[in-house]
mmCIF file of C-alpha atoms in Angstrom:
data_model
loop_
_atom_site.group_PDB
_atom_site.id
_atom_site.type_symbol
_atom_site.label_atom_id
_atom_site.label_comp_id
_atom_site.label_asym_id
_atom_site.label_seq_id
_atom_site.Cartn_x
_atom_site.Cartn_y
_atom_site.Cartn_z
ATOM 1 C CA MET A 719 -0.033 0.042 -0.040
ATOM 2 C CA SER A 720 1.893 3.013 -1.371
ATOM 3 C CA ASP A 721 0.088 5.838 1.093
ATOM 4 C CA CYS A 722 0.152 3.413 4.080
ATOM 5 C CA ILE A 723 1.012 5.483 7.246
ATOM 6 C CA ILE A 724 0.823 2.920 9.786
ATOM 7 C CA SER A 725 1.376 -1.012 9.428
ATOM 8 C CA VAL A 726 0.624 -3.172 12.300
ATOM 9 C CA GLU A 727 2.390 -6.387 11.682
ATOM 10 C CA HIS A 728 1.344 -9.747 13.610
ATOM 11 C CA VAL A 729 1.533 -7.943 16.908
ATOM 12 C CA PHE A 730 1.348 -10.129 20.252
ATOM 13 C CA LYS A 731 1.424 -8.863 23.755
ATOM 14 C CA SER A 732 1.148 -11.068 26.730
ATOM 15 C CA VAL A 733 2.031 -10.182 30.248
ATOM 16 C CA THR A 734 3.183 -12.878 32.960
ATOM 17 C CA ASP A 735 2.527 -12.669 36.721
ATOM 18 C CA SER A 736 2.166 -15.552 39.485
ATOM 19 C CA THR A 737 -0.900 -16.606 38.225
ATOM 20 C CA GLY A 738 0.471 -17.382 34.804
ATOM 21 C CA THR A 739 0.532 -15.461 31.383
ATOM 22 C CA LEU A 740 -2.288 -13.546 29.972
ATOM 23 C CA ASP A 741 -2.494 -12.994 26.582
ATOM 24 C CA ILE A 742 -3.754 -9.449 25.795
ATOM 25 C CA LEU A 743 -3.422 -8.804 21.972
ATOM 26 C CA ARG A 744 -2.929 -12.032 19.418
ATOM 27 C CA ASP A 745 -1.774 -11.596 16.187
ATOM 28 C CA ILE A 746 -3.345 -8.015 15.424
ATOM 29 C CA ASP A 747 -2.203 -7.380 11.682
ATOM 30 C CA PHE A 748 -3.747 -4.191 9.673
ATOM 31 C CA ARG A 749 -3.011 -1.319 7.808
ATOM 32 C CA LEU A 750 -3.854 2.410 7.669
ATOM 33 C CA SER A 751 -3.641 4.663 4.782
ATOM 34 C CA GLN A 752 -2.874 8.429 4.822
ATOM 35 C CA ARG A 753 -5.876 10.703 5.845
ATOM 36 C CA GLU A 754 -7.955 7.534 6.430
ATOM 37 C CA THR A 755 -10.410 7.680 9.619
ATOM 38 C CA VAL A 756 -10.351 4.317 11.565
ATOM 39 C CA ALA A 757 -12.065 3.332 14.818
ATOM 40 C CA ILE A 758 -10.784 0.518 16.790
ATOM 41 C CA VAL A 759 -13.767 -0.566 18.913
ATOM 42 C CA GLY A 760 -14.347 -3.239 21.544
ATOM 43 C CA ALA A 761 -15.692 -3.969 25.160
ATOM 44 C CA SER A 762 -13.874 -2.881 28.060
ATOM 45 C CA GLY A 763 -10.532 -5.176 28.653
ATOM 46 C CA SER A 764 -10.635 -6.024 24.967
ATOM 47 C CA GLY A 765 -6.819 -4.632 24.584
ATOM 48 C CA LYS A 766 -7.889 -1.518 22.724
ATOM 49 C CA SER A 767 -5.874 0.667 24.520
ATOM 50 C CA THR A 768 -3.051 -1.748 24.781
ATOM 51 C CA LEU A 769 -2.644 -1.720 21.043
ATOM 52 C CA LEU A 770 -2.989 2.193 20.604
ATOM 53 C CA SER A 771 -0.045 2.387 23.148
ATOM 54 C CA ILE A 772 1.943 0.041 20.854
ATOM 55 C CA ILE A 773 0.833 1.888 17.921
ATOM 56 C CA ALA A 774 2.584 4.977 19.804
ATOM 57 C CA GLY A 775 5.508 2.953 20.423
ATOM 58 C CA LEU A 776 4.666 3.691 24.385
ATOM 59 C CA ASP A 777 4.588 -0.223 24.919
ATOM 60 C CA LEU A 778 6.587 -2.923 23.681
ATOM 61 C CA PRO A 779 4.664 -5.942 21.832
ATOM 62 C CA THR A 780 5.856 -9.606 22.594
ATOM 63 C CA ARG A 781 5.946 -10.189 19.077
ATOM 64 C CA GLY A 782 5.511 -8.086 15.874
ATOM 65 C CA THR A 783 6.094 -4.808 14.783
ATOM 66 C CA VAL A 784 4.408 -1.537 13.915
ATOM 67 C CA ARG A 785 6.010 0.664 11.463
ATOM 68 C CA LEU A 786 5.012 4.255 11.145
ATOM 69 C CA ALA A 787 5.762 5.953 7.639
ATOM 70 C CA GLY A 788 7.643 3.005 6.747
ATOM 71 C CA GLN A 789 10.129 3.088 10.147
ATOM 72 C CA ASP A 790 9.856 -0.211 12.183
ATOM 73 C CA LEU A 791 9.199 1.570 15.530
ATOM 74 C CA PHE A 792 10.938 -1.298 17.665
ATOM 75 C CA ALA A 793 14.090 -1.437 15.601
ATOM 76 C CA LEU A 794 14.765 2.187 17.236
ATOM 77 C CA ASP A 795 15.981 2.790 20.514
ATOM 78 C CA GLU A 796 13.386 4.842 22.962
ATOM 79 C CA ASP A 797 14.893 8.011 22.494
ATOM 80 C CA ALA A 798 14.829 7.641 18.594
ATOM 81 C CA ARG A 799 11.105 6.421 19.176
ATOM 82 C CA ALA A 800 10.262 9.271 21.060
ATOM 83 C CA ALA A 801 11.805 11.568 18.442
ATOM 84 C CA LEU A 802 9.584 9.998 15.619
ATOM 85 C CA ARG A 803 6.570 10.326 18.076
ATOM 86 C CA ALA A 804 7.026 13.682 18.716
ATOM 87 C CA GLN A 805 7.444 14.643 14.817
ATOM 88 C CA LYS A 806 4.641 12.107 13.460
ATOM 89 C CA ILE A 807 1.824 11.802 16.115
ATOM 90 C CA GLY A 808 -0.570 13.610 18.064
ATOM 91 C CA PHE A 809 -2.680 12.298 21.279
ATOM 92 C CA VAL A 810 -5.755 13.054 22.695
ATOM 93 C CA PHE A 811 -6.892 11.390 25.990
ATOM 94 C CA GLN A 812 -10.135 10.747 27.665
ATOM 95 C CA SER A 813 -8.568 12.364 30.725
ATOM 96 C CA PHE A 814 -7.303 15.511 28.513
ATOM 97 C CA GLN A 815 -3.813 15.471 30.012
ATOM 98 C CA LEU A 816 -3.351 19.163 30.194
ATOM 99 C CA LEU A 817 -0.913 20.783 32.496
ATOM 100 C CA GLY A 818 -2.746 22.281 35.309
ATOM 101 C CA ASN A 819 -0.227 25.211 35.886
ATOM 102 C CA LEU A 820 -0.209 26.316 32.167
ATOM 103 C CA THR A 821 -2.998 28.308 30.544
ATOM 104 C CA ALA A 822 -4.936 27.058 27.462
ATOM 105 C CA LEU A 823 -2.606 29.008 25.158
ATOM 106 C CA GLU A 824 0.635 27.588 27.018
ATOM 107 C CA ASN A 825 -0.555 24.129 26.983
ATOM 108 C CA VAL A 826 -1.160 24.320 23.154
ATOM 109 C CA MET A 827 2.341 26.281 22.686
ATOM 110 C CA LEU A 828 4.111 23.298 24.698
ATOM 111 C CA PRO A 829 4.813 20.924 21.750
ATOM 112 C CA LEU A 830 6.068 23.815 19.432
ATOM 113 C CA GLU A 831 8.325 25.290 22.033
ATOM 114 C CA LEU A 832 9.625 21.652 22.519
ATOM 115 C CA ALA A 833 10.335 21.736 18.480
ATOM 116 C CA ASN A 834 11.887 25.100 18.964
ATOM 117 C CA ARG A 835 9.132 26.292 16.732
ATOM 118 C CA ARG A 836 9.465 30.386 16.507
ATOM 119 C CA ASP A 837 6.030 30.869 15.703
ATOM 120 C CA ALA A 838 4.613 28.823 18.636
ATOM 121 C CA ARG A 839 2.482 31.629 20.405
ATOM 122 C CA ALA A 840 0.799 32.490 17.063
ATOM 123 C CA ALA A 841 0.415 29.171 15.739
ATOM 124 C CA ALA A 842 -1.256 28.046 19.236
ATOM 125 C CA THR A 843 -3.455 31.076 19.297
ATOM 126 C CA GLU A 844 -4.779 30.472 15.679
ATOM 127 C CA MET A 845 -5.309 26.710 16.395
ATOM 128 C CA LEU A 846 -7.257 27.731 19.805
ATOM 129 C CA ALA A 847 -9.360 29.972 17.474
ATOM 130 C CA ARG A 848 -9.973 27.151 15.027
ATOM 131 C CA VAL A 849 -11.666 25.145 17.877
ATOM 132 C CA GLY A 850 -13.625 28.112 19.055
ATOM 133 C CA LEU A 851 -11.679 29.063 22.159
ATOM 134 C CA SER A 852 -10.302 32.566 21.143
ATOM 135 C CA GLN A 853 -11.449 33.930 24.455
ATOM 136 C CA ARG A 854 -10.239 31.365 26.708
ATOM 137 C CA LEU A 855 -6.579 31.562 25.947
ATOM 138 C CA GLY A 856 -5.654 33.060 29.597
ATOM 139 C CA HIS A 857 -8.048 30.584 31.288
ATOM 140 C CA TYR A 858 -6.482 27.455 33.232
ATOM 141 C CA PRO A 859 -7.819 23.975 32.789
ATOM 142 C CA LYS A 860 -9.333 23.984 36.301
ATOM 143 C CA VAL A 861 -11.917 26.834 35.204
ATOM 144 C CA LEU A 862 -12.742 25.163 31.527
ATOM 145 C CA SER A 863 -15.613 22.994 31.192
ATOM 146 C CA GLY A 864 -14.813 19.132 30.272
ATOM 147 C CA GLY A 865 -15.613 20.217 26.832
ATOM 148 C CA GLU A 866 -13.365 23.182 26.639
ATOM 149 C CA GLN A 867 -10.753 20.933 28.037
ATOM 150 C CA GLN A 868 -11.088 18.510 25.319
ATOM 151 C CA ARG A 869 -11.002 21.220 22.647
ATOM 152 C CA VAL A 870 -7.526 22.498 24.088
ATOM 153 C CA ALA A 871 -6.324 18.940 24.001
ATOM 154 C CA LEU A 872 -7.445 18.635 20.315
ATOM 155 C CA ALA A 873 -5.734 22.026 19.717
ATOM 156 C CA ARG A 874 -2.540 20.782 21.275
ATOM 157 C CA ALA A 875 -2.617 17.784 19.344
ATOM 158 C CA PHE A 876 -3.286 19.212 16.003
ATOM 159 C CA VAL A 877 -1.069 22.286 16.210
ATOM 160 C CA VAL A 878 2.068 20.264 15.144
ATOM 161 C CA GLN A 879 0.079 19.031 12.203
ATOM 162 C CA PRO A 880 0.964 15.048 12.894
ATOM 163 C CA ALA A 881 0.756 12.690 10.273
ATOM 164 C CA VAL A 882 -1.355 10.367 12.336
ATOM 165 C CA LEU A 883 -3.787 11.418 15.483
ATOM 166 C CA LEU A 884 -4.484 8.835 18.219
ATOM 167 C CA ALA A 885 -7.385 9.176 20.194
ATOM 168 C CA ASP A 886 -8.384 7.099 23.148
ATOM 169 C CA GLU A 887 -11.859 7.264 24.241
ATOM 170 C CA PRO A 888 -11.479 10.945 23.720
ATOM 171 C CA THR A 889 -15.382 11.645 24.194
ATOM 172 C CA GLY A 890 -15.882 9.222 27.080
ATOM 173 C CA SER A 891 -16.138 11.593 29.964
ATOM 174 C CA LEU A 892 -18.035 13.920 27.970
ATOM 175 C CA ASP A 893 -21.809 14.328 27.911
ATOM 176 C CA PHE A 894 -23.426 13.299 24.543
ATOM 177 C CA ALA A 895 -23.739 16.560 22.804
ATOM 178 C CA THR A 896 -20.439 17.859 23.757
ATOM 179 C CA GLY A 897 -18.825 14.428 22.683
ATOM 180 C CA GLU A 898 -20.737 15.027 19.380
ATOM 181 C CA THR A 899 -19.217 18.315 18.938
ATOM 182 C CA ILE A 900 -15.584 17.175 19.549
ATOM 183 C CA MET A 901 -16.038 14.291 17.236
ATOM 184 C CA ALA A 902 -17.362 16.654 14.663
ATOM 185 C CA LEU A 903 -14.411 18.875 15.245
ATOM 186 C CA MET A 904 -11.653 15.960 14.924
ATOM 187 C CA LEU A 905 -13.193 14.759 11.744
ATOM 188 C CA GLU A 906 -13.105 18.206 10.474
ATOM 189 C CA LEU A 907 -9.486 18.818 11.282
ATOM 190 C CA ASN A 908 -8.789 15.547 9.854
ATOM 191 C CA ARG A 909 -10.040 16.775 6.331
ATOM 192 C CA GLU A 910 -8.560 20.174 6.434
ATOM 193 C CA LEU A 911 -4.937 18.935 7.806
ATOM 194 C CA GLY A 912 -5.076 15.514 5.871
ATOM 195 C CA THR A 913 -4.216 13.673 9.399
ATOM 196 C CA THR A 914 -4.643 10.062 9.634
ATOM 197 C CA LEU A 915 -7.106 9.444 12.557
ATOM 198 C CA LEU A 916 -7.305 6.507 14.748
ATOM 199 C CA LEU A 917 -9.883 6.208 17.275
ATOM 200 C CA VAL A 918 -10.448 4.117 20.083
ATOM 201 C CA THR A 919 -13.961 3.831 21.492
ATOM 202 C CA HIS A 920 -16.539 1.684 22.582
ATOM 203 C CA ASP A 921 -19.345 3.863 21.050
ATOM 204 C CA LYS A 922 -20.480 2.350 18.134
ATOM 205 C CA ALA A 923 -22.337 5.711 17.021
ATOM 206 C CA LEU A 924 -18.917 7.628 17.079
ATOM 207 C CA ALA A 925 -17.105 4.646 15.477
ATOM 208 C CA ALA A 926 -19.919 4.672 12.682
ATOM 209 C CA ARG A 927 -18.942 8.370 11.655
ATOM 210 C CA CYS A 928 -15.003 6.910 10.577
ATOM 211 C CA GLN A 929 -14.460 5.563 7.072
ATOM 212 C CA ARG A 930 -13.613 1.945 8.732
ATOM 213 C CA CYS A 931 -13.855 -0.003 12.004
ATOM 214 C CA ILE A 932 -11.708 -2.626 13.335
ATOM 215 C CA ALA A 933 -13.403 -4.651 16.052
ATOM 216 C CA ILE A 934 -11.160 -6.315 18.973
ATOM 217 C CA GLU A 935 -12.897 -9.187 21.077
ATOM 218 C CA ALA A 936 -10.690 -10.845 23.482
ATOM 219 C CA GLY A 937 -7.288 -9.957 22.043
ATOM 220 C CA GLN A 938 -8.364 -10.397 18.176
ATOM 221 C CA VAL A 939 -9.460 -8.766 15.353
ATOM 222 C CA SER A 940 -12.946 -10.072 15.070
ATOM 223 C CA GLY A 941 -15.316 -10.216 11.930
#
């Protein structure tokens, strides 16, 4: 697949403790194209979030590998993986993961500053305007609603214009209407910026808004 951005190749993940070995993922194998929107669905405990961590190179598979833009993540050392992740991947989490001691603007500026972008303030301001938060630049997370915090998290993820956005239950802690707004915004930014969107959710209505759905059941792709 010439426009393949992510290749998950026969990934297994097991953990062993005093009670024995637990297989979390078994022979997960699929490809994602550039600009594609894909949902990974499954019940709680099915291995969805573990798979997302492996795709991000944050967790190591027991067997198999993941290629990001053709690069084998697990052929790299931890520092090189982190550098590739910073360059290619944006994250959005259910719990927002904003830094409480930074304003909305400072949270969005952070990844740009880490990348030594001289236009960090201007780019962050523009992206916050894009998600409808022009009036909230100087506000700290504690005074923002859940929906506003998730918009800041989206702005922070998209401001670096990542090749891939990984979203783990991004609407899980939001009410239905706010979740719908956030999902619409993610898809809109995906179209505008050409980012590949990989979304983990147990919400089938949200998953249905993606172009493709991958169901994980007991650690395996089902259907």
